[in-house]
PDB file of C-alpha atoms in Angstrom:
ATOM      1  CA  MET A 427      91.743  95.488 102.518  1.00 54.00           C
ATOM      2  CA  LEU A 428      90.563  91.911 102.292  1.00 52.00           C
ATOM      3  CA  GLN A 429      87.500  93.215 100.455  1.00 60.00           C
ATOM      4  CA  VAL A 430      89.708  94.837  97.793  1.00 58.00           C
ATOM      5  CA  PHE A 431      91.624  91.586  97.415  1.00 54.00           C
ATOM      6  CA  LEU A 432      88.423  89.592  97.024  1.00 52.00           C
ATOM      7  CA  VAL A 433      87.035  92.016  94.434  1.00 57.00           C
ATOM      8  CA  MET A 434      90.248  91.804  92.425  1.00 59.00           C
ATOM      9  CA  LEU A 435      90.215  88.030  92.685  1.00 56.00           C
ATOM     10  CA  LEU A 436      86.607  87.894  91.447  1.00 58.00           C
ATOM     11  CA  ILE A 437      87.506  90.129  88.500  1.00 64.00           C
ATOM     12  CA  ALA A 438      90.458  87.951  87.667  1.00 59.00           C
ATOM     13  CA  VAL A 439      88.476  84.722  87.938  1.00 58.00           C
ATOM     14  CA  SER A 440      85.618  86.087  85.829  1.00 60.00           C
ATOM     15  CA  CYS A 441      88.088  86.926  83.070  1.00 56.00           C
ATOM     16  CA  ALA A 442      89.810  83.561  83.175  1.00 53.00           C
ATOM     17  CA  HIS A 443      89.786  81.420  80.045  1.00 53.00           C
ATOM     18  CA  ASP A 444      88.779  77.753  79.827  1.00 53.00           C
ATOM     19  CA  ASP A 445      92.387  76.690  79.212  1.00 56.00           C
ATOM     20  CA  ASP A 446      93.368  78.157  82.581  1.00 60.00           C
ATOM     21  CA  ALA A 447      92.518  74.947  84.428  1.00 65.00           C
ATOM     22  CA  HIS A 448      96.213  74.046  84.481  1.00 71.00           C
ATOM     23  CA  ALA A 449      97.498  77.465  85.558  1.00 74.00           C
ATOM     24  CA  HIS A 450      99.875  77.646  88.515  1.00 80.00           C
ATOM     25  CA  ALA A 451     100.031  80.391  91.114  1.00 82.00           C
ATOM     26  CA  GLN A 452     102.783  82.019  93.128  1.00 85.00           C
ATOM     27  CA  GLU A 453     101.835  83.990  96.207  1.00 86.00           C
ATOM     28  CA  SER A 454     103.564  85.969  98.944  1.00 86.00           C
ATOM     29  CA  LYS A 455     102.132  87.700 102.009  1.00 90.00           C
ATOM     30  CA  LYS A 456     103.604  89.912 104.727  1.00 91.00           C
ATOM     31  CA  ASP A 457     101.826  91.387 107.731  1.00 90.00           C
ATOM     32  CA  ASP A 458     103.581  92.904 110.739  1.00 92.00           C
ATOM     33  CA  GLY A 459     100.427  92.921 112.882  1.00 89.00           C
ATOM     34  CA  HIS A 460     100.524  96.724 113.187  1.00 90.00           C
ATOM     35  CA  GLY A 461      98.667  97.585 109.989  1.00 89.00           C
ATOM     36  CA  ASN A 462     101.591  97.283 107.576  1.00 94.00           C
ATOM     37  CA  PHE A 463     101.073  94.570 104.988  1.00 95.00           C
ATOM     38  CA  ALA A 464     101.953  93.479 101.485  1.00 95.00           C
ATOM     39  CA  TYR A 465     100.832  90.662  99.264  1.00 94.00           C
ATOM     40  CA  LYS A 466     101.437  89.561  95.725  1.00 95.00           C
ATOM     41  CA  PHE A 467     100.145  86.768  93.555  1.00 92.00           C
ATOM     42  CA  ASP A 468     100.822  85.817  89.977  1.00 91.00           C
ATOM     43  CA  ILE A 469      99.201  83.065  87.984  1.00 89.00           C
ATOM     44  CA  THR A 470     100.861  81.587  84.912  1.00 86.00           C
ATOM     45  CA  ASN A 471      97.805  82.540  82.821  1.00 88.00           C
ATOM     46  CA  GLY A 472      98.578  86.269  83.121  1.00 87.00           C
ATOM     47  CA  ILE A 473      96.420  87.123  86.127  1.00 93.00           C
ATOM     48  CA  GLY A 474      98.109  88.850  89.027  1.00 95.00           C
ATOM     49  CA  ALA A 475      97.840  91.459  91.728  1.00 96.00           C
ATOM     50  CA  GLU A 476      99.885  93.115  94.405  1.00 96.00           C
ATOM     51  CA  GLU A 477      99.029  95.496  97.196  1.00 96.00           C
ATOM     52  CA  ALA A 478     100.774  97.158 100.121  1.00 96.00           C
ATOM     53  CA  GLY A 479      99.384  99.195 102.970  1.00 95.00           C
ATOM     54  CA  ASP A 480     100.479 100.960 106.105  1.00 94.00           C
ATOM     55  CA  GLU A 481      99.212 101.567 109.621  1.00 92.00           C
ATOM     56  CA  HIS A 482      97.558 104.817 108.455  1.00 92.00           C
ATOM     57  CA  ASN A 483      95.216 102.921 106.093  1.00 91.00           C
ATOM     58  CA  ASN A 484      97.065 104.127 102.985  1.00 95.00           C
ATOM     59  CA  VAL A 485      97.077 101.447 100.312  1.00 96.00           C
ATOM     60  CA  HIS A 486      98.571 101.180  96.844  1.00 97.00           C
ATOM     61  CA  GLY A 487      98.629  98.340  94.397  1.00 97.00           C
ATOM     62  CA  GLN A 488      97.816  97.023  90.976  1.00 97.00           C
ATOM     63  CA  PHE A 489      96.143  94.095  89.271  1.00 96.00           C
ATOM     64  CA  HIS A 490      96.374  92.724  85.765  1.00 96.00           C
ATOM     65  CA  PHE A 491      94.796  90.102  83.540  1.00 95.00           C
ATOM     66  CA  VAL A 492      94.178  89.338  79.886  1.00 92.00           C
ATOM     67  CA  SER A 493      90.700  90.226  78.601  1.00 92.00           C
ATOM     68  CA  LYS A 494      88.501  87.821  76.629  1.00 91.00           C
ATOM     69  CA  GLU A 495      89.619  89.767  73.555  1.00 92.00           C
ATOM     70  CA  GLY A 496      93.241  88.963  74.374  1.00 91.00           C
ATOM     71  CA  LEU A 497      94.117  92.494  75.489  1.00 92.00           C
ATOM     72  CA  PRO A 498      96.304  93.038  78.548  1.00 94.00           C
ATOM     73  CA  ILE A 499      94.429  94.964  81.235  1.00 95.00           C
ATOM     74  CA  GLU A 500      96.309  96.647  84.059  1.00 96.00           C
ATOM     75  CA  VAL A 501      94.910  98.882  86.775  1.00 96.00           C
ATOM     76  CA  SER A 502      96.961 100.584  89.465  1.00 97.00           C
ATOM     77  CA  TYR A 503      95.355 102.304  92.416  1.00 96.00           C
ATOM     78  CA  THR A 504      95.786 104.114  95.669  1.00 96.00           C
ATOM     79  CA  ALA A 505      93.339 104.285  98.545  1.00 95.00           C
ATOM     80  CA  ASP A 506      93.590 106.738 101.411  1.00 94.00           C
ATOM     81  CA  GLU A 507      91.529 109.170 103.468  1.00 94.00           C
ATOM     82  CA  ASN A 508      90.383 110.742 100.176  1.00 93.00           C
ATOM     83  CA  GLY A 509      89.001 107.491  98.736  1.00 95.00           C
ATOM     84  CA  TYR A 510      89.860 104.943  96.075  1.00 95.00           C
ATOM     85  CA  HIS A 511      91.774 106.224  93.020  1.00 95.00           C
ATOM     86  CA  PRO A 512      92.171 103.746  90.151  1.00 96.00           C
ATOM     87  CA  HIS A 513      94.347 104.476  87.103  1.00 95.00           C
ATOM     88  CA  GLY A 514      94.574 102.552  83.860  1.00 95.00           C
ATOM     89  CA  ASP A 515      94.176 102.896  80.123  1.00 92.00           C
ATOM     90  CA  SER A 516      91.285 100.414  80.149  1.00 91.00           C
ATOM     91  CA  LEU A 517      89.126 102.460  82.545  1.00 92.00           C
ATOM     92  CA  PRO A 518      86.273 104.496  81.057  1.00 91.00           C
ATOM     93  CA  THR A 519      86.772 108.238  80.757  1.00 90.00           C
ATOM     94  CA  PRO A 520      84.223 111.027  80.352  1.00 90.00           C
ATOM     95  CA  PRO A 521      83.753 112.602  76.932  1.00 94.00           C
ATOM     96  CA  PRO A 522      85.582 115.880  76.284  1.00 94.00           C
ATOM     97  CA  THR A 523      83.841 119.085  77.333  1.00 95.00           C
ATOM     98  CA  PRO A 524      82.233 120.794  74.300  1.00 96.00           C
ATOM     99  CA  GLU A 525      83.996 123.932  73.041  1.00 97.00           C
ATOM    100  CA  ALA A 526      80.882 126.094  73.628  1.00 97.00           C
ATOM    101  CA  ILE A 527      80.838 125.096  77.305  1.00 96.00           C
ATOM    102  CA  LEU A 528      84.561 125.832  77.683  1.00 96.00           C
ATOM    103  CA  LYS A 529      84.032 129.295  76.159  1.00 97.00           C
ATOM    104  CA  ALA A 530      81.062 129.962  78.438  1.00 95.00           C
ATOM    105  CA  LEU A 531      83.041 128.953  81.521  1.00 95.00           C
ATOM    106  CA  ALA A 532      85.944 131.197  80.461  1.00 96.00           C
ATOM    107  CA  TYR A 533      83.536 134.104  79.948  1.00 95.00           C
ATOM    108  CA  ILE A 534      81.929 133.588  83.347  1.00 94.00           C
ATOM    109  CA  GLU A 535      85.331 133.487  85.016  1.00 94.00           C
ATOM    110  CA  ALA A 536      86.464 136.651  83.209  1.00 94.00           C
ATOM    111  CA  HIS A 537      83.240 138.517  84.028  1.00 92.00           C
ATOM    112  CA  PRO A 538      82.333 137.791  87.646  1.00 88.00           C
ATOM    113  CA  ARG A 539      78.925 138.873  88.836  1.00 85.00           C
ATOM    114  CA  LYS A 540      78.985 142.261  90.488  1.00 83.00           C
ATOM    115  CA  GLU A 541      76.924 142.498  93.605  1.00 80.00           C
ATOM    116  CA  PRO A 542      74.736 145.617  93.722  1.00 78.00           C
ATOM    117  CA  GLN A 543      76.028 148.144  96.177  1.00 75.00           C
ATOM    118  CA  SER A 544      73.557 149.018  98.864  1.00 72.00           C
ATOM    119  CA  GLN A 545      72.427 152.626  98.999  1.00 70.00           C
ATOM    120  CA  PRO A 546      72.697 154.311 102.373  1.00 66.00           C
ATOM    121  CA  GLN A 547      69.309 154.889 103.934  1.00 70.00           C
ATOM    122  CA  ARG A 548      68.335 158.531 104.228  1.00 70.00           C
ATOM    123  CA  PRO A 549      66.269 159.508 107.175  1.00 65.00           C
ATOM    124  CA  SER A 550      62.702 160.086 106.092  1.00 64.00           C
ATOM    125  CA  HIS A 551      61.199 163.411 106.997  1.00 64.00           C
ATOM    126  CA  GLY A 552      57.558 163.408 107.697  1.00 59.00           C
ATOM    127  CA  GLN A 553      55.402 165.753 105.660  1.00 60.00           C
ATOM    128  CA  GLY A 554      54.123 168.832 107.299  1.00 55.00           C
ATOM    129  CA  HIS A 555      57.189 169.558 109.351  1.00 55.00           C
TER     130      HIS A 555
END
């Protein structure tokens, strides 16, 4: 989880403004030594993150900062045996599926392919019998 923390810290630092030289931080950490942990940090310039995890390698958390454009960015996430799952309005999303494709998929689902039925083999009779 240290890698996730470092990535979030790099993101936060890369988005920092020049006037952030005088920002102050508050930080808290907990670790029971059995895989359960939690940490949180907040900087007076609007950068912050928190994360908690358990002994089963399930993690959830969030980070936030202010973009160069002055927009607040917040991402929450979970990470478990199924991978990393970020959520946030600032994350890119795929374009909508075109209507023609949706209609084609509906048609395919409504009209499944029918497998040809096999014809029973008839015994062949030799000629001349």
